[in-house]
CSV table of C-alpha atoms in Angstrom, one decimal:
chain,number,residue,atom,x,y,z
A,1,UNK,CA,-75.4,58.3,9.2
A,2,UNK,CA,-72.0,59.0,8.5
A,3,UNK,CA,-70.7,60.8,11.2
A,4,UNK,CA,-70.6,59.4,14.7
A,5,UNK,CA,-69.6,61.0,17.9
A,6,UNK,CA,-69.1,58.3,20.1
A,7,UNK,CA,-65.4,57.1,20.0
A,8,UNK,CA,-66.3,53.0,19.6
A,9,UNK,CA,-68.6,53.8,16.9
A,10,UNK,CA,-66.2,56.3,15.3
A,11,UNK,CA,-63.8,53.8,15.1
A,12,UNK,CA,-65.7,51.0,13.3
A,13,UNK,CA,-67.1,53.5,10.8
A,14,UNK,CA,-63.3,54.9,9.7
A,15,UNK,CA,-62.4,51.0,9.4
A,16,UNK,CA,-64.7,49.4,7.8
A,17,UNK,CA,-66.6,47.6,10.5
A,18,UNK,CA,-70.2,48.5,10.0
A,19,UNK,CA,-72.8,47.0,7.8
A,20,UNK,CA,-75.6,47.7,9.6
A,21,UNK,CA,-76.8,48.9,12.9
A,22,UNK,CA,-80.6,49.2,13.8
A,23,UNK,CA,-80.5,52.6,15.3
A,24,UNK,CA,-77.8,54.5,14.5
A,25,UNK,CA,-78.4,58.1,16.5
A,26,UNK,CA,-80.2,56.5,19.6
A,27,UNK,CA,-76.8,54.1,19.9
A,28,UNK,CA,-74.3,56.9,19.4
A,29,UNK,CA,-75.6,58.7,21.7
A,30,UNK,CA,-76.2,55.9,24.6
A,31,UNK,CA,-72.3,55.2,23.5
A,32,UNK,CA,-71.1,58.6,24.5
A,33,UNK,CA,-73.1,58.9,28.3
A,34,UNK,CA,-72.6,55.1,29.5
A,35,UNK,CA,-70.2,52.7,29.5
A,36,UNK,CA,-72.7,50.0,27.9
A,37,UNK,CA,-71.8,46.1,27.8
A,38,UNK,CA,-72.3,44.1,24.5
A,39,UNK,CA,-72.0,40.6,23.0
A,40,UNK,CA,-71.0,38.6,20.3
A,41,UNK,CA,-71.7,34.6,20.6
A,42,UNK,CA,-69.6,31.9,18.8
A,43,UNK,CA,-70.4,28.4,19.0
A,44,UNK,CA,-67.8,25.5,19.7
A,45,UNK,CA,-67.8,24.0,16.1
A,46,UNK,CA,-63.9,22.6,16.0
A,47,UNK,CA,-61.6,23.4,19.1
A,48,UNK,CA,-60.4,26.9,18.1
A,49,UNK,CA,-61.5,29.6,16.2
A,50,UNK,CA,-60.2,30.5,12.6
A,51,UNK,CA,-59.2,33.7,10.4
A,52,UNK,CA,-62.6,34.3,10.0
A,53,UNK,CA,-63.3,34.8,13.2
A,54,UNK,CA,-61.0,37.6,13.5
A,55,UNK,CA,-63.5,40.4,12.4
A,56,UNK,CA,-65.5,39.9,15.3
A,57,UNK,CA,-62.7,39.4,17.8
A,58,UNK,CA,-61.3,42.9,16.7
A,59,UNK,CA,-65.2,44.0,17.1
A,60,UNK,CA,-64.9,43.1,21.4
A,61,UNK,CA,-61.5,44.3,21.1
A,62,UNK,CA,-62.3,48.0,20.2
A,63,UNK,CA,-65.2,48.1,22.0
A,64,UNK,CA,-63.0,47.1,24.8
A,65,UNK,CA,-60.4,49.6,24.1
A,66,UNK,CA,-63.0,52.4,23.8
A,67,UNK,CA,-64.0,52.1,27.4
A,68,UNK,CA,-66.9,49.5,27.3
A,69,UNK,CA,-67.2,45.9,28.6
A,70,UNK,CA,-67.7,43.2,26.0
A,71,UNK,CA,-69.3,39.6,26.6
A,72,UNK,CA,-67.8,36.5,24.2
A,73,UNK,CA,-70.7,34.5,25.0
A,74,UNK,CA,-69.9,30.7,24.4
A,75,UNK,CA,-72.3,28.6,22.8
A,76,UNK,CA,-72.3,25.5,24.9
A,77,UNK,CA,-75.9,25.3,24.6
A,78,UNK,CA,-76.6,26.4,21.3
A,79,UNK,CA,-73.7,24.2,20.1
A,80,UNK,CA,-76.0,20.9,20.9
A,81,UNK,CA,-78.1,22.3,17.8
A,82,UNK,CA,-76.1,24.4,15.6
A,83,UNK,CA,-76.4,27.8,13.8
A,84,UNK,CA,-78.4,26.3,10.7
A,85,UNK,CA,-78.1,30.2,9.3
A,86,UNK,CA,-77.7,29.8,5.2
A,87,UNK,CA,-76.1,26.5,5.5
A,88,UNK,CA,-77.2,23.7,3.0
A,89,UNK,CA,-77.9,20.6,5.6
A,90,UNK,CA,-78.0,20.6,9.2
A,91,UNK,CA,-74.8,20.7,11.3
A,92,UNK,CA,-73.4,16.9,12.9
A,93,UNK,CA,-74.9,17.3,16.0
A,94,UNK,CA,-71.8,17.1,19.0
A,95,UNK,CA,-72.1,15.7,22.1
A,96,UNK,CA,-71.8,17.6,25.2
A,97,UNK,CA,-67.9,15.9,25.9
A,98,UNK,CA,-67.1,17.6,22.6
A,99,UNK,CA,-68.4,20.7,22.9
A,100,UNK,CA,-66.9,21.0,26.0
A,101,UNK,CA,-63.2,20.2,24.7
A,102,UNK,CA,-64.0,22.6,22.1
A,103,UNK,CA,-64.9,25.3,24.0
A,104,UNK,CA,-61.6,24.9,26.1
A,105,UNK,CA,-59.8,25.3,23.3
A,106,UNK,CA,-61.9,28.5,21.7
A,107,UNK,CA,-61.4,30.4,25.2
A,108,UNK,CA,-57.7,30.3,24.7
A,109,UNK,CA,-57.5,33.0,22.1
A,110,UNK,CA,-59.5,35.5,23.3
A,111,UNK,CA,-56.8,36.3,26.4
A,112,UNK,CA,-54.9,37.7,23.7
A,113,UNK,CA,-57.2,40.3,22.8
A,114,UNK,CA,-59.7,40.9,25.5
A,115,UNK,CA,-58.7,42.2,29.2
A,116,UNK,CA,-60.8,40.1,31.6
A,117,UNK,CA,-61.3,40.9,35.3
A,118,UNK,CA,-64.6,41.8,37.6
A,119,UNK,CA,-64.0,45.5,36.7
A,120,UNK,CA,-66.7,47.8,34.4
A,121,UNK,CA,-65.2,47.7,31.6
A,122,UNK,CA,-63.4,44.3,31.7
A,123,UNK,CA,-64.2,41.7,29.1
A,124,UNK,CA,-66.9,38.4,30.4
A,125,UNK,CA,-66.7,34.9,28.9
A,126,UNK,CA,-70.2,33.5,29.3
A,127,UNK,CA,-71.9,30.1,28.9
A,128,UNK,CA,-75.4,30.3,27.5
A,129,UNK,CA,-75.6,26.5,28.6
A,130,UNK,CA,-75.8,27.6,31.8
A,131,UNK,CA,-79.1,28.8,31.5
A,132,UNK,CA,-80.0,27.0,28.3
A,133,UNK,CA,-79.8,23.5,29.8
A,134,UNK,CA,-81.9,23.9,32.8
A,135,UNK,CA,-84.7,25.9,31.0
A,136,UNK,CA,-88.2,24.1,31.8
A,137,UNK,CA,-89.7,23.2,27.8
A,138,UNK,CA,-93.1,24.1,28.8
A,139,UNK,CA,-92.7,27.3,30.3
A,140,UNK,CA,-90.1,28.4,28.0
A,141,UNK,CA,-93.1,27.6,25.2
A,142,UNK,CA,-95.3,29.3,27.2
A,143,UNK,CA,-93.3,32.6,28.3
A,144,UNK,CA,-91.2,32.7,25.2
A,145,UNK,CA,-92.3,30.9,22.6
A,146,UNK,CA,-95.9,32.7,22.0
A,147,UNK,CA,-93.7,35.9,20.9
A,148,UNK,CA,-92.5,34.4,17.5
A,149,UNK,CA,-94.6,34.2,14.8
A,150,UNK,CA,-93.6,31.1,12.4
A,151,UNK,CA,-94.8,33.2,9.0
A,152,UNK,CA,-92.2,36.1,10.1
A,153,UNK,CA,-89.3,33.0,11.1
A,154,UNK,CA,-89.7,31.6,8.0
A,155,UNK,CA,-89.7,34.7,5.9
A,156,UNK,CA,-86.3,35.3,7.4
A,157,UNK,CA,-83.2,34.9,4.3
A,158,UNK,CA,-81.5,32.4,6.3
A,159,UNK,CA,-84.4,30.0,6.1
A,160,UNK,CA,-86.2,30.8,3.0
A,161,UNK,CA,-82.9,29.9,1.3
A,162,UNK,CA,-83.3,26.5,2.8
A,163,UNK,CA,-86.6,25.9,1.7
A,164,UNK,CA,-86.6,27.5,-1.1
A,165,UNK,CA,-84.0,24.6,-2.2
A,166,UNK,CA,-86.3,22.3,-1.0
A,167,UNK,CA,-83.5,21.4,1.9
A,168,UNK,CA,-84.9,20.1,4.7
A,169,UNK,CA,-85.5,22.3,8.0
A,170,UNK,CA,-86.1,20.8,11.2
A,171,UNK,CA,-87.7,21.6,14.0
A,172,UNK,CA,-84.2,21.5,16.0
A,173,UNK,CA,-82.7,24.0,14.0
A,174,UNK,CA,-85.3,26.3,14.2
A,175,UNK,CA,-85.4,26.6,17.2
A,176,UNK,CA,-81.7,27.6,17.1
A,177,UNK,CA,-83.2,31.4,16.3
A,178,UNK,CA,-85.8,31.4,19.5
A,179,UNK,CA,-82.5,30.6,21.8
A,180,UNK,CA,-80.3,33.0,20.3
A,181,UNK,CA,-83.0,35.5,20.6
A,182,UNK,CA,-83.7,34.1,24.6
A,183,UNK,CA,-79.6,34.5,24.8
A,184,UNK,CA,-80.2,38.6,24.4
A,185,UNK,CA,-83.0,39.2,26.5
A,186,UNK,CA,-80.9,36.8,29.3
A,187,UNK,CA,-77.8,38.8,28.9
A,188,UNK,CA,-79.5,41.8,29.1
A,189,UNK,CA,-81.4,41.0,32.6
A,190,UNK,CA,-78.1,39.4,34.2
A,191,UNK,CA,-75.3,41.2,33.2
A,192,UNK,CA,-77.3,45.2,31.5
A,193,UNK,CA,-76.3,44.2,28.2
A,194,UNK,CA,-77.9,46.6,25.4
A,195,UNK,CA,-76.3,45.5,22.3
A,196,UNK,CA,-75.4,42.3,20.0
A,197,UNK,CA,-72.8,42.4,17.5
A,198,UNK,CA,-72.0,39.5,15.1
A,199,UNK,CA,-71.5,39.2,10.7
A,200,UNK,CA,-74.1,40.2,8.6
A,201,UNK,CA,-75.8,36.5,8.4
A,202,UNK,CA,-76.7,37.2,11.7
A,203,UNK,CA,-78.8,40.1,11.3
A,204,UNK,CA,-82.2,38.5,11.2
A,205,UNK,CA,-81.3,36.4,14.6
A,206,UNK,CA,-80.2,40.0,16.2
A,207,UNK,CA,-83.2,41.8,15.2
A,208,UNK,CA,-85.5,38.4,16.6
A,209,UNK,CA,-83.7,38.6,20.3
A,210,UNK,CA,-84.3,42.7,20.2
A,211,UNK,CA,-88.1,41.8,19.5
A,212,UNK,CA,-88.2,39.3,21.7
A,213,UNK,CA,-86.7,42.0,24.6
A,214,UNK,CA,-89.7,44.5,23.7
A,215,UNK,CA,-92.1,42.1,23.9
A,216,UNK,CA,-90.7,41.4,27.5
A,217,UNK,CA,-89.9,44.5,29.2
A,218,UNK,CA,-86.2,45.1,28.4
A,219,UNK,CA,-84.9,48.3,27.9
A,220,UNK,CA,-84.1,49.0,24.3
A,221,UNK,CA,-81.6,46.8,22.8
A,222,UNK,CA,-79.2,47.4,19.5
A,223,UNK,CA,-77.4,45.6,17.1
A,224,UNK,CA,-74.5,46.1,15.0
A,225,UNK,CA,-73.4,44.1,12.1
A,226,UNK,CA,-70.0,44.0,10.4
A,227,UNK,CA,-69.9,42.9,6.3
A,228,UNK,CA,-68.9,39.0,5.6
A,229,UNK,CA,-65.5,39.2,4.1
A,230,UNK,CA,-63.8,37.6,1.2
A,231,UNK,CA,-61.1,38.3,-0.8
A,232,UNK,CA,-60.4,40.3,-3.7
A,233,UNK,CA,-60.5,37.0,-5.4
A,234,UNK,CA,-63.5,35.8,-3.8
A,235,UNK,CA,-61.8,33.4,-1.2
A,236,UNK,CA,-63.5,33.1,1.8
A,237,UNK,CA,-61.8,34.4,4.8
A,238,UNK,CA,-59.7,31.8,7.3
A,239,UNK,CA,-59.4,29.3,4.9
A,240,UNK,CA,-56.0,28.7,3.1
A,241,UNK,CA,-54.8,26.0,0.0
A,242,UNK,CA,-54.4,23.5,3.4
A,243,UNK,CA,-56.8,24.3,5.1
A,244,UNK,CA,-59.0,26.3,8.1
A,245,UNK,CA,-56.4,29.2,9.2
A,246,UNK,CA,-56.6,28.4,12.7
A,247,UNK,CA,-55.9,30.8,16.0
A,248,UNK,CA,-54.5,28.3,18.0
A,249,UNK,CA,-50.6,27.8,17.6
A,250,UNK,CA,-51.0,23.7,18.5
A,251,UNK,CA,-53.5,23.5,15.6
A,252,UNK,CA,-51.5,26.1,13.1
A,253,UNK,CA,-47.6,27.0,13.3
A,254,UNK,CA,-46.9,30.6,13.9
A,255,UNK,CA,-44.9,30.4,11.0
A,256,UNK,CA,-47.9,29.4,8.7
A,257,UNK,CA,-50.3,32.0,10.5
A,258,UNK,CA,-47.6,34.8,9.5
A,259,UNK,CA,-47.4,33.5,5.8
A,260,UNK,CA,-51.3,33.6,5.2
A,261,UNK,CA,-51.3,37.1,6.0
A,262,UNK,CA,-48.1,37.7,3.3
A,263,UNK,CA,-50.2,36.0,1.0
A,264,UNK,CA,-52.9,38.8,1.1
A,265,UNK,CA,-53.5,40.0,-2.2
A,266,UNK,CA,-52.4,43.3,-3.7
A,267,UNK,CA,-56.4,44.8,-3.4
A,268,UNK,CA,-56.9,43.5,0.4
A,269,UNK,CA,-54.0,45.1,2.0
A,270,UNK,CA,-55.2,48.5,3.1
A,271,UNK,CA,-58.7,47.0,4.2
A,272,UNK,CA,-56.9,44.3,6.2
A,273,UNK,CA,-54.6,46.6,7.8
A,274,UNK,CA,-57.5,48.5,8.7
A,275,UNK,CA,-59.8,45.5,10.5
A,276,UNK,CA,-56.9,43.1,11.5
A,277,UNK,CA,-54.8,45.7,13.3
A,278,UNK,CA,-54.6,48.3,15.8
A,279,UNK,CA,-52.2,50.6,13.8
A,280,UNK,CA,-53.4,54.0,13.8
A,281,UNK,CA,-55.3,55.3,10.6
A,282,UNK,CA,-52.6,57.7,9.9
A,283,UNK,CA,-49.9,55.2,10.0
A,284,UNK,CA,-51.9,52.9,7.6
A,285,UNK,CA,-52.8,55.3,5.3
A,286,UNK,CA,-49.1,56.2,5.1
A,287,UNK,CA,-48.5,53.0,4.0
A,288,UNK,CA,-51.5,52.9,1.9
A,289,UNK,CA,-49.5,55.1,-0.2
A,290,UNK,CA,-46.9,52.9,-1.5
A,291,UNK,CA,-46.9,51.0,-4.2
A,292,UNK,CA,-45.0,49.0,-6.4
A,293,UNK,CA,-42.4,46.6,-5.1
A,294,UNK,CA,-43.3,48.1,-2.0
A,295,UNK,CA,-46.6,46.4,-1.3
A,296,UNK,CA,-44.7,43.9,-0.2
A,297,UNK,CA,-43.1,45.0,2.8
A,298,UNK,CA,-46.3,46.2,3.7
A,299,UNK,CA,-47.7,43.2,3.9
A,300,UNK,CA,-44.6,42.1,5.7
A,301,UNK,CA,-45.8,44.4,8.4
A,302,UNK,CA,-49.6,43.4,8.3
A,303,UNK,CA,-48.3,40.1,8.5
A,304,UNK,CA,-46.0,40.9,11.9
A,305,UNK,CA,-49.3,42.9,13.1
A,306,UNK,CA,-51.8,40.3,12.9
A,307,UNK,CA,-49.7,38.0,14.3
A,308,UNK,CA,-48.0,40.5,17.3
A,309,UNK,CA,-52.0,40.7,18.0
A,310,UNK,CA,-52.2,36.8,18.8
A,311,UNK,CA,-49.2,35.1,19.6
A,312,UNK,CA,-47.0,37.7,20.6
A,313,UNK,CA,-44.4,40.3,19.2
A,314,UNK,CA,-41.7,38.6,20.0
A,315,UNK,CA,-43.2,35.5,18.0
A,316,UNK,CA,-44.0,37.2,15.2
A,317,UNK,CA,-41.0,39.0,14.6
A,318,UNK,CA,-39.2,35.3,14.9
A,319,UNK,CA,-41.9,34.4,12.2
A,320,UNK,CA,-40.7,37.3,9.7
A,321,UNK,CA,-37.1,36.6,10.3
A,322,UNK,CA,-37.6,32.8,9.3
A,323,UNK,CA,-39.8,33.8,6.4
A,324,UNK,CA,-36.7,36.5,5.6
A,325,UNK,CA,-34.1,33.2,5.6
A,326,UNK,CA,-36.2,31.2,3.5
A,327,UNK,CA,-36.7,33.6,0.8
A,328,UNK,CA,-33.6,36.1,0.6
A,329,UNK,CA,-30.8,34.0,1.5
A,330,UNK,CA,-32.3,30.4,0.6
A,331,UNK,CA,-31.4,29.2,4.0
A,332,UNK,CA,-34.0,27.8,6.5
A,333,UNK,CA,-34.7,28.3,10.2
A,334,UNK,CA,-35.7,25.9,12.8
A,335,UNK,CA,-38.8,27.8,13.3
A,336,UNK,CA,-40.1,26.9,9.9
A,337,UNK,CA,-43.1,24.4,10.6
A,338,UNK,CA,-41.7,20.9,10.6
A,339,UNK,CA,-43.0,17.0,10.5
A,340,UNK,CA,-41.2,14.0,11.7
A,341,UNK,CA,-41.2,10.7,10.2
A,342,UNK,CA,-39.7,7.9,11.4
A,343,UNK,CA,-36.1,6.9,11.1
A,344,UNK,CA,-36.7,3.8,9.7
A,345,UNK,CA,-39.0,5.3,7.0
A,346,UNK,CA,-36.0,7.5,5.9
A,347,UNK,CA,-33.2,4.2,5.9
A,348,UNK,CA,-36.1,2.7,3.8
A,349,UNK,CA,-36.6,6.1,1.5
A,350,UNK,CA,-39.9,7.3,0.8
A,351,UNK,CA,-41.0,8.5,-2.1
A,352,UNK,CA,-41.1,12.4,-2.6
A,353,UNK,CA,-44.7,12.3,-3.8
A,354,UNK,CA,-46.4,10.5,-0.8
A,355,UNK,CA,-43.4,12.8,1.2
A,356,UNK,CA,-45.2,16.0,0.2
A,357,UNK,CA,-48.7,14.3,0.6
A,358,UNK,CA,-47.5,13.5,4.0
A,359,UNK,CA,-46.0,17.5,4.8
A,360,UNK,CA,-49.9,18.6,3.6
A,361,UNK,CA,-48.8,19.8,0.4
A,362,UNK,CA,-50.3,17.9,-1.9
A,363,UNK,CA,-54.2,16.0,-1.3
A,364,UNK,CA,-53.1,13.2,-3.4
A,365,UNK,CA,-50.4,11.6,-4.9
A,366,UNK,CA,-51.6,12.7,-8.7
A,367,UNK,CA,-52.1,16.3,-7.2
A,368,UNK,CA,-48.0,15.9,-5.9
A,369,UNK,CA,-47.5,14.6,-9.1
A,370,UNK,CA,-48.5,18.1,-11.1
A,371,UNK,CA,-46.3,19.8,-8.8
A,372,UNK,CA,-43.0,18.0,-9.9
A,373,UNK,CA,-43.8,18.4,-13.4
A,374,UNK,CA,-44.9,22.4,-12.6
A,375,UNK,CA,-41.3,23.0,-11.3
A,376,UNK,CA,-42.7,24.0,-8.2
A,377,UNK,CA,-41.5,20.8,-5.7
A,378,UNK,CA,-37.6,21.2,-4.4
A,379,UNK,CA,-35.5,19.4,-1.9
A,380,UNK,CA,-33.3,21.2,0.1
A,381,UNK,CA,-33.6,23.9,-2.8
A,382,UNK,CA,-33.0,21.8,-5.6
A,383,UNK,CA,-35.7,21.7,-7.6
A,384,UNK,CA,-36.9,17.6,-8.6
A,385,UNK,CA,-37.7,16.6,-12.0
A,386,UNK,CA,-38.1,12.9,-11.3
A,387,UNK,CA,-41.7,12.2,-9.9
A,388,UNK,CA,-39.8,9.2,-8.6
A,389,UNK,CA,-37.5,10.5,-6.5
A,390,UNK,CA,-36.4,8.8,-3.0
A,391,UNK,CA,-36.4,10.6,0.0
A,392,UNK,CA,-33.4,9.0,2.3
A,393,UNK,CA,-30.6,9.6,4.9
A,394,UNK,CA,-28.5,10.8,2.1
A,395,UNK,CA,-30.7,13.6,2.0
A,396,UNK,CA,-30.4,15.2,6.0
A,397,UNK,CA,-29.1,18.5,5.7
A,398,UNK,CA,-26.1,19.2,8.3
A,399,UNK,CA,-28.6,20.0,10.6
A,400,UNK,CA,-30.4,16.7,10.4
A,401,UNK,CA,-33.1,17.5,8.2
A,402,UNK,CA,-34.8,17.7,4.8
A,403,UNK,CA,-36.1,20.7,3.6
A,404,UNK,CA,-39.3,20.2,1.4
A,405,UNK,CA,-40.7,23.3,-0.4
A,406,UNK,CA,-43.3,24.2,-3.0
A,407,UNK,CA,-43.4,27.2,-5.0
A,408,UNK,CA,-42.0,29.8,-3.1
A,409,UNK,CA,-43.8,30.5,-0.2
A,410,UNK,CA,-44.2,26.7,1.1
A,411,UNK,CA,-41.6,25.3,3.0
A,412,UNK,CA,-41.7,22.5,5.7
A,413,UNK,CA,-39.0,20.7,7.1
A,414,UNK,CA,-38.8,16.6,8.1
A,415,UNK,CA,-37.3,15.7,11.0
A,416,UNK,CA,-36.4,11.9,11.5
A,417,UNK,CA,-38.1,10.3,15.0
């Protein structure tokens, strides 16, 4: 179906959102009569959420913005087993402190894109722990467990790959499936929600929990899945050269969430703008009309977009100024994301390799090492030659700091303690 009447689906069709749905009339319609409450789940792996996260943020978002009230259901309970979906081994298995720290710090981004409140259409942060741990083994067995057939489970992609590599499954993990499934039909008789969203890996585990609804009396629950991005160049999205791209400023500078988005590649931009922004679809495809040298003050403004969405305007715009220092006038800012070492260390000197190890820009000292003889490592804008170069007082700037930078578009500045 290409056309959709209802405004939320609409939306996600003209940017990109969809990859499947499982009943795409009998959804618009419901869309366009009811304000109708939906879900996406994301379990407490690490103690924010990442880049790649961001699709299905945007997801609640619009279907926020579009006059309906979405769930970001927290997987406190299904965190103590772990999505096994198309991974190669099974998850470290967290104890309940750590998911719990975790989960403090994944509710912390959504404020910024979700309005919540006890009206109808404002957005719910749920628990599935809090029915998930109490659940009685036997009579879950009993009342929910006799609806799954194991041929069908293990026909699904997510565990045929698995076995098919003769990886081990255990029984925890699969029973990760029959909770998420139990997590729809629960949703559905406590808070009258009708739909799951989530990435296309999920699709199997959506389709099980709107099964597992039919087979006990819910009304008839939908799904919606949006495609599993990469790059133009394959790169999976939220991860960077130094790592996980996270949402949470303690864990990733502003600075450096700003600069991942400049970094998107030439191909990417227009589908970016489209499911990382809010910018209307006429404004982006204005700017989906220039080319050349230009592309690159689009991408200046997806990059101020993005991170206007998360951290602020006001934050962002700082971010593009510092960025605009750094590069066009080869001066630097005292936003620019910065490390301090000890003062003592600097009297002493350290060398620039383990200095750039240090600043995350290098894994190694061999991997620091290539860089120098690249041409791509500078202090305070000077490029080094010498892979032996001393880092010391000498070097502070006037402003009491050294400037390290590599390549162009990596800068970091150490401050002594």
């Amino acid at each position: 179906m290409s056309v959709f009447k209802s405004e939320f689906l609409h939306t996600l069709h003209e940017r990109g959102f969809i990859h499947q749905t499982s009943d795409d009339s009998g959804l618009d319609a419901l869309l366009q009569k009811e304000t109708l409450t939906s879900y996406i789940g994301f379990d407490p792996t690490a103690s924010s959420l990442h880049a790649g996260h961001l699709i299905q943020i945007m997801l609640l978002h619009w279907f926020q913005k579009t006059g309906h009230r979405p769930i970001a259901l927290m997987g406190g309970g299904t965190g103590m087993i772990g999505d096994p979906s198309f991974k190669d081994e099974a998850r470290q298995l967290m104890t309940p402190e750590k998911i719990e720290s975790n989960l403090a710090g994944v509710k912390r981004g959504f404020s910024k894109y979700l309005n919540f409140g006890e009206g109808p259409q404002d957005a719910l942060m749920v628990n599935n722990a809090d029915w998930l741990m109490d659940l009685n083994y036997v009579e879950f067995l009993r009342d929910v467990g006799r609806h799954f057939a194991v041929n069908r489970m293990l026909a699904f992609d997510s565990v045929k790959m698995r076995l098919d590599r003769e990886q081990s499954l255990s029984f925890l993990e699969f029973n990760y499936m029959i909770l998420q499934a139990y997590d729809f039909v629960e949703l559905n008789q406590r808070y009258d929600c009708r739909m799951q969203m989530g990435g296309s890996d999920q699709w199997g585990n959506i389709i099980n929990g709107i099964d597992l609804g039919h087979r006990m009396g819910t009304p008839q629950l939908y799904a919606v899945t949006s495609p599993l991005l990469t790059t133009s160049s394959g790169a999976k999205m939220g991860k960077s050269a130094t790592g996980a791209v996270w949402l949470n400023a303690e864990m990733l500078s502003v600075y450096d969430f700003w600069q991942y988005w400049r970094n998107t590649e030439d191909a990417d931009v227009s589908r970016f703008l489209k499911l990382y922004t809010t910018l209307p679809m006429d404004e982006i495809a204005r700017l989906d009309r220039l080319g050349g040298t230009e592309i690159n003050e689009v991408k200046k403004i997806l990059a101020t977009e993005v991170t206007a969405l998360l951290h602020g305007r006001n934050a962002a715009e700082e971010a593009a100024e510092t960025a605009r220092k750094t590069f066009e006038e080869g001066a630097h800012a005292d936003n620019l994301p910065s490390i301090e070492v000890e003062s003592s260390q600097l009297s002493d000197g350290i060398g620039v390799l383990s200095l750039f190890v240090t600043a995350g820009f290098a894994s190694s000292n061999g991997e620091a090492r290539r860089h120098v003889k690249g041409g791509a490592v500078r202090i305070n804008d000077q490029q080094v030659t010498d892979e032996r170069r001393i880092i010391n007082e000498g070097d502070l700037t006037g402003d009491g700091v050294v400037k390290l930078s590599l390549g162009k578009k990596k800068h970091m500045l150490v401050r002594p303690s």
